[in-house]
Amino acid sequence: MLVSFKTLLFAITAISFCTFIALFGRLPAFRDTPIGSLHRLLLIHIPSFLRSVDYRFCGGHVSPALARLGNYLMHDKHPLVLIMFIGLLVVSECMFIPKAWPRLGSGHRLLVPLVATPPYIYIYLAATSNASRITASNHAAQMRAYPYDHVLYKPGIQCRTCKLLKPARSKHCSICKACVAKHDHHCIWVNNCLGRDNYVHFIYLLISVTVLLCYGAYLGYALLSQRLKTEISRPSGQHWSTGMAWSLYFQYWSWALSQEIRIGAVGLLAFMCMPLSGGFLIYHIYLIWAGMTTNESSKWADWREAIYDGLVLKASKTQSGQSRSNEAVESEVKWPVSSDQLLIHRSVLEVQDEGEGTGDKWKPIYSLAEVENIYDLGFWDNLHDVFWNRR
């Protein structure tokens, strides 16, 4: 029994860890960390090694098919991951709730449907909302949503696919084949882009799933512990594991899991998935606090590296003569913060200097702290922007 318990624990831990690496390893915060290295190993180096093995022993017949499958899974709009996500929720709840229900008190019987239902609601809302997509009919309104900061976003740039001027904070999604207002990222879990309108549903989804996992893990522990309490005689008031050696402790848990396999397996899965959902939630709370989207965090990371390498210069729009040059394509935006800053890469300035002699107006900067993020209004105002500035 102990072997089966260890095997199940190892399998769930391995799946959770690989999922964590695949999802979080690409984030800028982990770019130069062991997590980023493992992400590259998992998604770049191992596939490259397998391709070389295929070409050596199979003549390269397997790799193209796998590459097409991988390209479809990662770069085409399909519901497979969404179906898997919903299926995992449904199957886990169908395994757990019928077995647990007769042993739950009235309070838990009230809480179970209240905790289990919200994820489905927010999956539906996040997956079906298309209001963040920029079209000819809503383009003018989206142009007035946010000002250009002249760092991450510059006016007058046309989307090569949609043939529309790109509003500040927007991005074209090659999977959804549309420009998305305040683009955060394309989420495979809901098979949709998260933007100005539906990002709030994604936040609620993370909250509801995290609560569901915590509650499921707690109920699993409580019910298994309840079973062990009935099997192990202890003096009144003592926990069943009091004074027990660790080896015996895990043997008892293995026995309980073998007796309550459905409750134990789902509870253990919920416990191991809590860091994934909780980590996502904490990361997005951080992004809101910092006044960034996931897309913008990557852009800021690129600027940070360029600044570290001494390749970035800063000037004011007034000094550079660009303060009024783009009014024709910059809509008037009611935004509480404005900035006179401009950033430029040294290589771009060198090209300009050849004909304009503008180099004396630009000064080197040495830290990203010297650059103002006009989209960061402070945590509470950032929250207001996420939850209520959606149209």
Coordinates of C-alpha atoms in Angstrom, one line a residue, residues 23-376:
L23 CA 3.3 27.8 -17.7
F24 CA 5.5 29.9 -15.5
G25 CA 8.9 29.3 -17.0
R26 CA 8.3 31.7 -19.9
L27 CA 7.5 34.7 -17.6
P28 CA 10.1 37.5 -17.6
A29 CA 10.6 37.1 -13.9
F30 CA 11.9 33.6 -14.4
R31 CA 13.9 34.2 -17.5
D32 CA 17.4 33.9 -15.9
T33 CA 16.4 31.5 -13.1
P34 CA 16.5 27.7 -12.8
I35 CA 12.8 27.7 -13.7
G36 CA 13.5 29.5 -16.9
S37 CA 16.3 27.0 -17.7
L38 CA 14.0 24.1 -17.0
H39 CA 11.3 25.7 -19.3
R40 CA 13.8 25.9 -22.1
L41 CA 15.0 22.3 -21.4
L42 CA 11.4 21.0 -21.5
L43 CA 10.1 23.0 -24.6
I44 CA 13.3 23.6 -26.6
H45 CA 16.2 21.3 -25.9
I46 CA 14.3 18.0 -25.3
P47 CA 12.2 18.4 -28.5
S48 CA 15.4 19.3 -30.4
F49 CA 17.1 16.1 -29.1
L50 CA 14.1 14.0 -30.0
R51 CA 14.2 15.5 -33.6
S52 CA 17.8 14.6 -33.9
V53 CA 17.0 11.0 -32.8
D54 CA 14.2 10.8 -35.3
Y55 CA 16.4 12.0 -38.2
R56 CA 19.1 9.5 -37.2
F57 CA 16.9 6.4 -36.7
C58 CA 13.7 7.1 -38.5
G59 CA 14.8 9.2 -41.4
G60 CA 12.9 12.3 -40.1
H61 CA 9.5 10.8 -40.7
V62 CA 8.1 11.4 -37.2
S63 CA 9.2 14.9 -36.4
P64 CA 7.2 16.8 -39.0
A65 CA 4.0 15.1 -37.8
L66 CA 4.8 15.9 -34.2
A67 CA 5.8 19.5 -35.2
R68 CA 2.4 20.0 -37.0
L69 CA 0.6 18.6 -33.9
G70 CA 2.6 20.9 -31.6
N71 CA 2.0 23.9 -33.8
Y72 CA -1.7 23.1 -33.8
L73 CA -1.8 22.7 -30.0
M74 CA 0.3 25.9 -29.3
H75 CA -0.5 28.3 -32.1
D76 CA -4.0 27.4 -33.4
K77 CA -7.3 28.3 -31.8
H78 CA -8.8 25.0 -30.6
P79 CA -10.9 23.9 -27.5
L80 CA -8.8 20.9 -26.6
V81 CA -7.2 22.3 -23.4
L82 CA -10.5 24.0 -22.4
I83 CA -12.3 20.7 -22.8
M84 CA -9.6 19.0 -20.8
F85 CA -9.8 21.7 -18.1
I86 CA -13.6 21.4 -17.8
G87 CA -13.4 17.6 -18.0
L88 CA -10.9 17.5 -15.1
L89 CA -13.2 19.6 -13.0
V90 CA -16.3 17.5 -13.8
V91 CA -14.6 14.1 -13.4
S92 CA -12.9 15.2 -10.1
E93 CA -16.2 16.5 -8.6
C94 CA -18.1 13.4 -9.8
M95 CA -15.5 11.2 -8.1
F96 CA -15.4 13.2 -4.9
I97 CA -18.8 14.7 -4.1
P98 CA -21.0 11.5 -4.1
K99 CA -18.6 9.7 -1.8
A100 CA -18.1 12.6 0.5
W101 CA -21.7 13.9 0.6
P102 CA -23.2 11.4 3.2
R103 CA -20.4 12.3 5.6
L104 CA -20.7 16.1 5.3
G105 CA -22.4 18.3 7.8
S106 CA -25.1 20.7 6.9
G107 CA -22.7 23.6 6.7
H108 CA -20.4 21.8 4.2
R109 CA -23.5 20.7 2.2
L110 CA -24.3 24.3 1.7
L111 CA -20.7 25.3 0.9
V112 CA -20.0 22.6 -1.7
P113 CA -22.3 23.9 -4.4
L114 CA -21.4 27.5 -3.6
V115 CA -17.7 26.7 -4.1
A116 CA -18.0 24.3 -7.0
T117 CA -20.3 26.4 -9.3
P118 CA -18.4 29.8 -9.8
P119 CA -15.5 28.3 -11.9
Y120 CA -17.9 27.2 -14.6
I121 CA -19.5 30.6 -14.7
Y122 CA -16.2 32.4 -15.1
I123 CA -14.9 29.9 -17.6
Y124 CA -18.0 30.6 -19.7
L125 CA -17.7 34.4 -19.4
A126 CA -13.9 34.5 -20.1
A127 CA -14.2 32.1 -23.0
T128 CA -17.2 33.6 -24.8
S129 CA -16.5 37.4 -24.5
N130 CA -15.3 39.0 -27.6
A131 CA -15.8 42.6 -26.6
S132 CA -12.1 43.2 -26.2
R133 CA -11.5 42.6 -29.9
I134 CA -10.9 45.8 -31.9
T135 CA -13.1 46.3 -34.9
A136 CA -13.8 49.2 -37.2
S137 CA -17.0 49.9 -35.2
N138 CA -15.3 50.2 -31.8
H139 CA -11.9 51.4 -33.0
A140 CA -12.5 55.1 -32.2
A141 CA -13.7 54.2 -28.6
Q142 CA -10.6 52.0 -28.0
M143 CA -8.3 54.7 -29.2
R144 CA -9.7 56.9 -26.4
A145 CA -9.3 54.2 -23.7
Y146 CA -5.6 54.7 -22.9
P147 CA -2.9 57.3 -23.8
Y148 CA 0.3 56.3 -25.6
D149 CA 3.3 56.3 -23.3
H150 CA 5.9 56.7 -26.1
V151 CA 7.9 53.9 -24.5
L152 CA 5.9 50.6 -24.9
Y153 CA 3.4 52.1 -27.2
K154 CA 3.8 54.7 -29.9
P155 CA 1.2 56.4 -32.0
G156 CA 0.7 56.1 -35.7
I157 CA 1.5 52.3 -35.9
Q158 CA -0.9 50.3 -38.1
C159 CA -1.6 46.7 -37.6
R160 CA -0.3 44.9 -40.7
T161 CA -3.1 42.3 -40.5
C162 CA -6.2 44.3 -39.3
K163 CA -5.1 47.5 -41.2
L164 CA -6.2 49.7 -38.2
L165 CA -4.1 52.1 -36.1
K166 CA -3.1 50.2 -33.0
P167 CA -4.5 51.7 -29.8
A168 CA -2.3 52.0 -26.8
R169 CA -2.0 48.8 -24.8
S170 CA -3.4 46.7 -27.7
K171 CA -1.8 43.8 -29.4
H172 CA -2.6 41.6 -32.4
C173 CA -3.2 37.9 -31.5
S174 CA -2.1 35.6 -34.2
I175 CA -4.2 32.8 -32.7
C176 CA -7.5 34.8 -32.4
K177 CA -6.6 36.7 -35.6
A178 CA -7.6 40.0 -34.1
C179 CA -6.3 43.0 -32.3
V180 CA -7.2 42.9 -28.6
A181 CA -7.7 46.0 -26.4
K182 CA -5.4 46.1 -23.3
H183 CA -4.1 42.7 -24.4
D184 CA -2.9 40.6 -21.5
H185 CA -2.3 37.1 -23.0
H186 CA -3.9 34.4 -25.0
C187 CA -5.2 31.9 -22.4
I188 CA -5.3 28.3 -23.6
W189 CA -7.4 27.4 -20.5
V190 CA -10.3 29.4 -21.8
N191 CA -9.4 29.3 -25.5
N192 CA -9.6 33.1 -25.8
C193 CA -7.6 36.2 -25.5
L194 CA -7.8 38.1 -22.2
G195 CA -8.1 41.8 -22.7
R196 CA -9.9 44.9 -21.5
D197 CA -13.3 43.4 -21.2
N198 CA -12.8 39.8 -20.0
Y199 CA -9.6 40.0 -18.0
V200 CA -11.7 40.6 -14.9
H201 CA -13.5 37.3 -15.5
F202 CA -10.1 35.6 -15.7
I203 CA -9.2 37.1 -12.3
Y204 CA -12.5 35.8 -10.8
L205 CA -11.8 32.4 -12.4
L206 CA -8.4 32.2 -10.7
I207 CA -9.9 33.2 -7.4
S208 CA -12.7 30.7 -7.7
V209 CA -10.5 27.8 -8.8
T210 CA -8.0 28.6 -6.0
V211 CA -10.8 28.6 -3.4
L212 CA -12.1 25.3 -4.9
L213 CA -8.7 23.6 -4.7
C214 CA -8.1 24.8 -1.2
Y215 CA -11.5 23.6 -0.1
G216 CA -11.2 20.3 -1.9
A217 CA -7.8 19.6 -0.3
Y218 CA -9.2 20.5 3.1
L219 CA -12.2 18.3 2.8
G220 CA -10.1 15.4 1.5
Y221 CA -7.8 15.7 4.5
A222 CA -10.7 16.1 6.9
L223 CA -12.5 13.0 5.6
L224 CA -9.4 10.8 5.5
S225 CA -8.4 12.0 9.0
Q226 CA -11.9 11.2 10.2
R227 CA -11.6 7.7 8.8
L228 CA -8.2 7.2 10.6
K229 CA -9.7 8.6 13.8
T230 CA -12.3 5.8 13.8
E231 CA -9.6 3.1 13.2
I232 CA -6.9 4.3 15.6
S233 CA -7.7 4.3 19.4
R234 CA -6.4 7.4 21.2
P235 CA -7.1 9.0 24.5
S236 CA -9.9 11.5 24.4
G237 CA -8.8 14.8 23.0
Q238 CA -5.7 13.6 21.3
H239 CA -5.2 13.6 17.5
W240 CA -4.8 10.1 16.0
S241 CA -1.2 10.8 15.0
T242 CA 0.0 12.1 18.3
G243 CA 3.5 10.6 19.1
M244 CA 3.5 8.5 16.0
A245 CA 6.7 7.9 14.0
W246 CA 6.8 9.3 10.5
S247 CA 7.1 5.9 8.8
L248 CA 4.0 4.7 10.6
Y249 CA 2.2 8.0 9.9
F250 CA 2.7 7.6 6.2
Q251 CA 1.7 3.9 6.4
Y252 CA -1.6 4.9 7.9
W253 CA -2.2 7.6 5.3
S254 CA -1.5 5.0 2.6
W255 CA -4.0 2.7 4.2
A256 CA -6.6 5.5 4.3
L257 CA -6.0 6.3 0.7
S258 CA -6.5 2.7 -0.3
Q259 CA -9.8 2.6 1.6
E260 CA -11.0 6.0 0.3
I261 CA -9.2 6.1 -3.1
R262 CA -11.7 8.5 -4.8
I263 CA -11.6 11.0 -2.0
G264 CA -7.9 10.6 -1.4
A265 CA -6.9 10.9 -5.1
V266 CA -9.0 14.0 -5.7
G267 CA -8.0 15.6 -2.4
L268 CA -4.3 15.0 -3.2
L269 CA -4.7 16.3 -6.7
A270 CA -6.3 19.5 -5.3
F271 CA -3.5 19.9 -2.8
M272 CA -0.8 19.6 -5.5
C273 CA -2.6 22.0 -7.9
M274 CA -3.0 24.7 -5.3
P275 CA 0.4 26.2 -5.9
L276 CA -0.3 26.5 -9.7
S277 CA -3.6 28.3 -9.3
G278 CA -2.4 30.3 -6.3
G279 CA 0.8 31.2 -8.1
F280 CA -1.1 32.5 -11.1
L281 CA -3.4 34.5 -8.9
I282 CA -0.5 36.1 -7.0
Y283 CA 1.3 36.9 -10.2
H284 CA -1.7 38.6 -11.7
I285 CA -2.3 40.5 -8.4
Y286 CA 1.3 41.7 -8.7
L287 CA 0.7 42.8 -12.3
I288 CA -2.3 44.8 -11.2
W289 CA -0.3 46.4 -8.4
A290 CA 2.4 47.3 -10.9
G291 CA 0.0 48.7 -13.5
M292 CA 1.1 46.1 -16.1
T293 CA -0.4 43.4 -18.3
T294 CA 1.4 40.1 -19.0
N295 CA 2.3 41.4 -22.4
E296 CA 3.7 44.7 -20.9
S297 CA 5.8 42.8 -18.3
S298 CA 7.6 41.2 -21.2
K299 CA 8.2 44.5 -22.9
W300 CA 9.5 46.1 -19.6
A301 CA 11.8 43.1 -19.2
D302 CA 13.3 43.8 -22.6
W303 CA 13.8 47.5 -21.7
R304 CA 15.4 46.5 -18.4
E305 CA 18.0 44.3 -20.2
A306 CA 18.7 47.0 -22.7
I307 CA 19.2 49.6 -19.9
Y308 CA 21.4 47.2 -18.0
D309 CA 23.6 46.9 -21.2
G310 CA 23.8 50.7 -21.4
L311 CA 21.9 50.9 -24.7
V312 CA 19.0 53.2 -23.7
L313 CA 18.8 57.0 -23.8
K314 CA 16.1 59.3 -22.5
A315 CA 14.8 62.7 -23.5
S316 CA 11.6 64.8 -23.1
K317 CA 9.1 65.1 -25.9
T318 CA 9.4 68.9 -25.6
Q319 CA 13.2 68.9 -26.0
S320 CA 13.1 66.4 -28.9
G321 CA 10.5 68.4 -30.8
Q322 CA 8.0 65.5 -30.8
S323 CA 5.5 66.9 -28.4
R324 CA 3.0 67.9 -31.1
S325 CA 4.1 65.7 -34.0
N326 CA 1.6 62.9 -33.6
E327 CA -1.6 64.8 -32.5
A328 CA -3.3 63.6 -35.8
V329 CA -3.1 60.0 -34.6
E330 CA -3.3 60.5 -30.8
S331 CA -6.9 60.7 -29.6
E332 CA -7.6 62.9 -26.6
V333 CA -7.7 60.6 -23.6
K334 CA -8.9 61.5 -20.1
W335 CA -6.1 59.9 -18.1
P336 CA -4.9 61.2 -14.7
V337 CA -1.2 60.7 -15.5
S338 CA 0.8 62.1 -18.3
S339 CA 4.5 61.9 -19.1
D340 CA 7.0 64.0 -21.2
Q341 CA 9.5 61.1 -21.5
L342 CA 10.8 59.4 -24.6
L343 CA 13.1 56.4 -24.6
I344 CA 15.3 55.4 -27.6
H345 CA 17.8 52.7 -28.3
R346 CA 21.3 53.9 -29.1
S347 CA 21.3 52.1 -32.4
V348 CA 18.2 54.0 -33.5
L349 CA 19.7 57.3 -32.4
E350 CA 22.9 56.7 -34.3
V351 CA 20.9 56.5 -37.5
Q352 CA 19.0 59.7 -36.7
D353 CA 22.2 61.5 -35.8
E354 CA 23.6 61.0 -39.3
G355 CA 21.0 63.4 -40.7
E356 CA 19.5 65.3 -37.8
G357 CA 22.2 65.9 -35.1
T358 CA 19.9 65.2 -32.2
G359 CA 22.2 63.3 -30.0
D360 CA 22.8 66.1 -27.4
K361 CA 19.1 66.0 -26.4
W362 CA 19.3 62.4 -25.2
K363 CA 20.8 61.3 -21.8
P364 CA 21.7 57.8 -20.7
I365 CA 19.7 56.1 -18.0
Y366 CA 20.9 53.4 -15.7
S367 CA 17.8 51.9 -14.1
L368 CA 14.3 51.1 -15.0
A369 CA 13.3 53.1 -12.0
E370 CA 14.1 56.2 -14.0
V371 CA 11.3 55.4 -16.4
E372 CA 7.8 56.3 -15.5
N373 CA 4.9 53.9 -16.1
I374 CA 1.9 56.1 -16.8
Y375 CA -0.4 53.1 -16.6
D376 CA 0.5 52.6 -12.9

